[in-house]
XYZ file of C-alpha atoms in Angstrom:
302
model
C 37.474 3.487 -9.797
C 34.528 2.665 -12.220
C 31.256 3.783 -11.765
C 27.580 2.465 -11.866
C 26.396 3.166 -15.702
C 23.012 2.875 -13.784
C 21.889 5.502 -12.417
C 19.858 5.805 -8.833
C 16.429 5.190 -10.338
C 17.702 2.186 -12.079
C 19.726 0.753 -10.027
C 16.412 0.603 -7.702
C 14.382 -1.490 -10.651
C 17.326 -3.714 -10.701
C 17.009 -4.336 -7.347
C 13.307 -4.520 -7.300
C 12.582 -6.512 -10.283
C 15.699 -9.105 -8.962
C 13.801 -9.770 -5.593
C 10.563 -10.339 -7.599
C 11.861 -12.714 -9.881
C 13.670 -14.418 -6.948
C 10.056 -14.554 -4.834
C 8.632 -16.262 -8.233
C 11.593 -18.819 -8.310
C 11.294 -19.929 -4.825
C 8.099 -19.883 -3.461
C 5.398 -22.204 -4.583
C 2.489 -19.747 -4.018
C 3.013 -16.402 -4.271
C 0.251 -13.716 -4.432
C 1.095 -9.812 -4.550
C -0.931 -7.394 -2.538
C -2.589 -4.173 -4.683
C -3.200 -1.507 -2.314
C -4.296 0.300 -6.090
C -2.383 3.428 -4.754
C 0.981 4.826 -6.081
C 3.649 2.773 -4.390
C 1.254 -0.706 -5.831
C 0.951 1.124 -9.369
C 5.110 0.995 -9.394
C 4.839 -2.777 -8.011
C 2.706 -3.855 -10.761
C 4.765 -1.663 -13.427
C 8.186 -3.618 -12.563
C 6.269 -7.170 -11.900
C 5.060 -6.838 -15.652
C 8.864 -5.666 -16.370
C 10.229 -8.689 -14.156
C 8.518 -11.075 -16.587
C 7.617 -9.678 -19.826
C 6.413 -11.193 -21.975
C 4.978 -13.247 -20.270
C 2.018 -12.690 -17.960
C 2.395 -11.940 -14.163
C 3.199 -15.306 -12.659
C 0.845 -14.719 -9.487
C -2.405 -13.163 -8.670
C -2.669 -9.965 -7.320
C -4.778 -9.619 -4.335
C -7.023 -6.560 -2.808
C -8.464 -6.408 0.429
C -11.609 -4.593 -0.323
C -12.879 -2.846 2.599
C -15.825 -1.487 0.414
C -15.034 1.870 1.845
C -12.393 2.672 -0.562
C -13.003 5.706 -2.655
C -14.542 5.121 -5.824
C -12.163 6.395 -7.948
C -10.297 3.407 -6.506
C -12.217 0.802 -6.974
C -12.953 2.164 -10.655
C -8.666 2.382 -11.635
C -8.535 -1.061 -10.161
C -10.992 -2.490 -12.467
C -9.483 -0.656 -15.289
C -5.728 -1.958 -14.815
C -6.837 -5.573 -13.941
C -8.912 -5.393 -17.872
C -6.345 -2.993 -19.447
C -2.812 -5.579 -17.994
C -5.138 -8.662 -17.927
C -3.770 -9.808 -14.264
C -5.321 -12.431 -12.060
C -7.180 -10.258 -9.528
C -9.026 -11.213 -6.024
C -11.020 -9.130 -4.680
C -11.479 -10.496 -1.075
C -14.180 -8.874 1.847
C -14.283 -10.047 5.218
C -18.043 -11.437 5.457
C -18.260 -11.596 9.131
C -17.887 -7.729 8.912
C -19.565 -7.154 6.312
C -22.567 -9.140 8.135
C -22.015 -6.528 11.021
C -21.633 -3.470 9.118
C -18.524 -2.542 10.326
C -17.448 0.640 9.936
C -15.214 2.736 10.484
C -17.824 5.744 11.732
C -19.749 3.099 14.172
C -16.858 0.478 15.411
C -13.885 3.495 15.564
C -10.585 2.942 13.064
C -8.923 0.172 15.874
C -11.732 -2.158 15.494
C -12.317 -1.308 11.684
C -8.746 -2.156 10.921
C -8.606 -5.107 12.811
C -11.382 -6.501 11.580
C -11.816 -5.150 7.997
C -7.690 -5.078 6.870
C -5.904 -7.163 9.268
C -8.443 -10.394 10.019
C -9.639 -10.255 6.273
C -6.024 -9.981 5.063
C -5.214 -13.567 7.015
C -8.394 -15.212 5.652
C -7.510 -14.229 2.125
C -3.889 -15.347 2.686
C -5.292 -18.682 4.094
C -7.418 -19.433 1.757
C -5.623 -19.071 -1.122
C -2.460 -21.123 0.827
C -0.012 -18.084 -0.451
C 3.746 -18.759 1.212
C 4.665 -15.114 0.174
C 3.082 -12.230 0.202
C 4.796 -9.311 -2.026
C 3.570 -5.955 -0.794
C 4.589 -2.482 -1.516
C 5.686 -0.953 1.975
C 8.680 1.552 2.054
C 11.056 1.874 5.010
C 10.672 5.707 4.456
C 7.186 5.720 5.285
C 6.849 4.698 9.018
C 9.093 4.078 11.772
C 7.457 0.387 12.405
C 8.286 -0.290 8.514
C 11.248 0.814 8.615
C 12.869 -2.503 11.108
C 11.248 -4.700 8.390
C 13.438 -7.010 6.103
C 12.562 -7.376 2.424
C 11.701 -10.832 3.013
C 10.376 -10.846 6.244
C 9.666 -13.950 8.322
C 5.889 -14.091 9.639
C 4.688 -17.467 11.660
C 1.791 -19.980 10.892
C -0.482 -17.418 12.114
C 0.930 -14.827 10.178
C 2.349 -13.135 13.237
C 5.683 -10.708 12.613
C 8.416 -10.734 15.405
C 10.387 -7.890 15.121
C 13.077 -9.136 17.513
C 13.493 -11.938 15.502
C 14.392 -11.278 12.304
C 16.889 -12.833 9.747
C 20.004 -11.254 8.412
C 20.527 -10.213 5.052
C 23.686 -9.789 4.441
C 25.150 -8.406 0.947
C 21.647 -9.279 -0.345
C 21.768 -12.990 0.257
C 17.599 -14.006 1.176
C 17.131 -16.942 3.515
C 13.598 -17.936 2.049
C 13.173 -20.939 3.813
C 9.782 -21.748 5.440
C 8.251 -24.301 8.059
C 5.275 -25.749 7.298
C 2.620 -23.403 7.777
C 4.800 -20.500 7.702
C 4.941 -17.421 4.983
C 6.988 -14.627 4.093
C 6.295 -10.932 3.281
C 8.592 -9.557 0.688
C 9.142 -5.782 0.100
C 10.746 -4.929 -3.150
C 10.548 -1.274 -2.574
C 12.332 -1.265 1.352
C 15.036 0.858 -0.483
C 13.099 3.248 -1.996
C 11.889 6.634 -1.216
C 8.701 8.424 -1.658
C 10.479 10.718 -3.827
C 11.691 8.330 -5.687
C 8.325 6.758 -6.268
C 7.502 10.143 -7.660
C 10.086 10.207 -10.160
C 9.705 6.880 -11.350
C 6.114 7.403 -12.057
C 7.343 10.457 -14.439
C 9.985 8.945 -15.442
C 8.244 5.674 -16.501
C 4.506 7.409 -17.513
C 2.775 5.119 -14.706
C -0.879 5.581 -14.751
C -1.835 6.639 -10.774
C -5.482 7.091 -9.559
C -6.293 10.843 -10.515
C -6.924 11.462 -6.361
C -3.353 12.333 -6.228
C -4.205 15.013 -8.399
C -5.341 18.733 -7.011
C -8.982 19.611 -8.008
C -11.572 21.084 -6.315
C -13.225 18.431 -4.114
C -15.998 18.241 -1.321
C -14.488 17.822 2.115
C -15.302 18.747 5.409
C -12.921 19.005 8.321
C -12.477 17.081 11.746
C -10.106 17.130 14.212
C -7.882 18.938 11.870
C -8.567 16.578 9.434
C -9.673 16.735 5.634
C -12.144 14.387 4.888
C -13.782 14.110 1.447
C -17.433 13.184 1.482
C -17.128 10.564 -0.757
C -20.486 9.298 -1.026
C -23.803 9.035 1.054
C -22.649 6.743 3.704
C -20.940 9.271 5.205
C -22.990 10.772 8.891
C -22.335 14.176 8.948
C -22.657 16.489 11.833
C -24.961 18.757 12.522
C -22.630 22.018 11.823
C -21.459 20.224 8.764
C -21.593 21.319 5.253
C -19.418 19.711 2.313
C -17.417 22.953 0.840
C -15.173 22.545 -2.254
C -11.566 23.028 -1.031
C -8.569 22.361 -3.995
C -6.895 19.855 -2.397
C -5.053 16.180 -3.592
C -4.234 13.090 -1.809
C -0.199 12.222 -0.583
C -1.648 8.523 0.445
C -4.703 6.647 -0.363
C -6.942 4.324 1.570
C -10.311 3.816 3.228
C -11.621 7.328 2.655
C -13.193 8.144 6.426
C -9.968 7.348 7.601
C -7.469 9.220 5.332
C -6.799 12.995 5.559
C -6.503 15.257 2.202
C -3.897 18.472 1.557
C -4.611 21.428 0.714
C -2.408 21.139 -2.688
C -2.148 23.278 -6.506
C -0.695 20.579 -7.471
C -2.137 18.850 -10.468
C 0.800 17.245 -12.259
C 3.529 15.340 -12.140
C 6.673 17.825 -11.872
C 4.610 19.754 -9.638
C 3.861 16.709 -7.492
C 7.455 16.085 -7.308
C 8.244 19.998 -6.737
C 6.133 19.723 -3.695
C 7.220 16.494 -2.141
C 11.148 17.867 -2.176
C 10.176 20.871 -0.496
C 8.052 18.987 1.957
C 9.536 18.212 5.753
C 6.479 15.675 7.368
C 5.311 12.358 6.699
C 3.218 11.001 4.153
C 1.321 8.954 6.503
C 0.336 11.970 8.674
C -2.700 11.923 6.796
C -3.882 8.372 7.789
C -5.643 8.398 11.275
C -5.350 4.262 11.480
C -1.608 4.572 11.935
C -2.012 7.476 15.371
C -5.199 5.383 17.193
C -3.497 3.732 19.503
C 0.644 4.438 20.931
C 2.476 1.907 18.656
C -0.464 1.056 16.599
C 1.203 0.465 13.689
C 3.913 -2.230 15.007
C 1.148 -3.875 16.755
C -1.148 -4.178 13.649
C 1.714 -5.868 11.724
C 2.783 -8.163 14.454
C -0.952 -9.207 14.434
C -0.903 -9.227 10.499
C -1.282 -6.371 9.309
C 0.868 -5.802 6.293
């Protein structure tokens, strides 16, 4: 029997950068979501791979919360100049009219109102049929039942129980009017392998990931970094500098540091094959509610 001259890591672009080029050759307006955090920085690595030399054949779009951290907001600005991709930025402006937050309006309402709501405007506006995001089955149990092109309704609505085969990797990408698809070119990979391909391939990640001494206080068991002056703290609160890093990035309030030496790559990747819990442990928006996560995506969510 023959084997595979690829080996695991490859075989994985193969499959990745095949479903990309595929959502390029049969949708008619396809936009790819950048989340600006590890598993995007792969997405946008292979989608320059997929069609070099050319340009990125679709916009990449970020659903700016305004309370990511800054170092996010400062990597995304320098990737979009440094690769020269189509970038939209999009805010919801009825909450940002109400100043919703997640410290006032709790992380249910936030989400709803500042991911999931804005996420459908953007997607309506720009009259995307597919939106290519960067979810994992290996990260969440709700992700996990998800196809890699994944059927979502004219108002972006995901039925779980109804969900189209895929059989030996054979895509039905077919659309009603009014309807759009969710593709996941990295269902099939793991966090570790993320890892790995980020060494392997010299991705540039946000330095958050990172260990260094940063200024954090703790709730509820919780390691928030005070990220800047917005943040209310109580009144037996006190920034200290803890070394910590982040396993998963996102609105800062709302996602939980580690206590971490690790501040490279191979030690990064040391730590994560010794580690036995989820990445998303850290991210209080996916533990608000009993089955918050499925119900966020079957409203939208991605």
């Amino acid at each position: 029997m023959s084997q595979s001259p690829l080996t695991h890591l490859q075989t994985l672009e193969a499959e990745s950068i095949e479903i990309l080029r595929e959502v390029a050759a049969s949708f008619e307006r396809p936009v790819m979501m950048y989340s600006i955090g590890k598993d995007s920085s792969v997405l946008l690595h292979l989608a320059r791979k997929a069609f070099f030399p050319s340009k990125i054949p679709f916009p990449l779009l970020h659903v700016n919360t305004t309370w990511k951290f800054r170092e996010m907001i400062a990597f995304r600005d320098r990737m979009a100049e440094e690769y020269g991709f189509d970038l939209i930025s999009h805010t919801n402006p009825d909450g940002l009219r109400d100043n919703i937050n997640p410290f006032d309006h709790g992380s249910s309402r936030y989400t709803d109102i500042m991911k999931t709501a804005a996420l459908r405007q953007a997607l309506n506006a720009g009259q995307y049929d597919a939106a290519i995001g960067g979810a994992r089955r290996d990260e969440e149990k709700s992700r996990a039942k998800e196809r890699i092109f994944s059927h979502r309704n004219a108002t972006h609505a995901w039925d779980p129980k109804n969900q189209r085969p895929e059989l030996w990797r054979v895509f039905n990408t077919r659309l009603n009017p009014g309807e759009s698809m969710r593709v996941f070119p990295l269902s099939n990979w793991t966090e570790l392998d993320i890892w790995t391909y980020i060494y392997s391939e010299g991705i540039p990640i946000v330095p958050l990931y990172f260990a260094k001494k940063r200024p954090i206080v703790e709730r509820f068991g919780t390691l928030i970094m005070v990220d800047d002056d917005r943040m209310p703290l109580n009144t037996d609160e006190v920034p200290r500098e803890e070394m910590v890093r982040f396993r998963t990035l996102g609105c800062y309030p709302l996602t939980g540091a580690m206590r971490s030496t690790a501040a490279s790559l191979p030690e990064i990747i040391m730590e994560m094959q010794a580690s036995r819990t989820s990445e998303r442990e850290g991210r209080l928006i996916d533990s608000d509610s009993v089955g918050s996560m499925e119900k966020k995506k079957q409203e939208g969510y991605f």
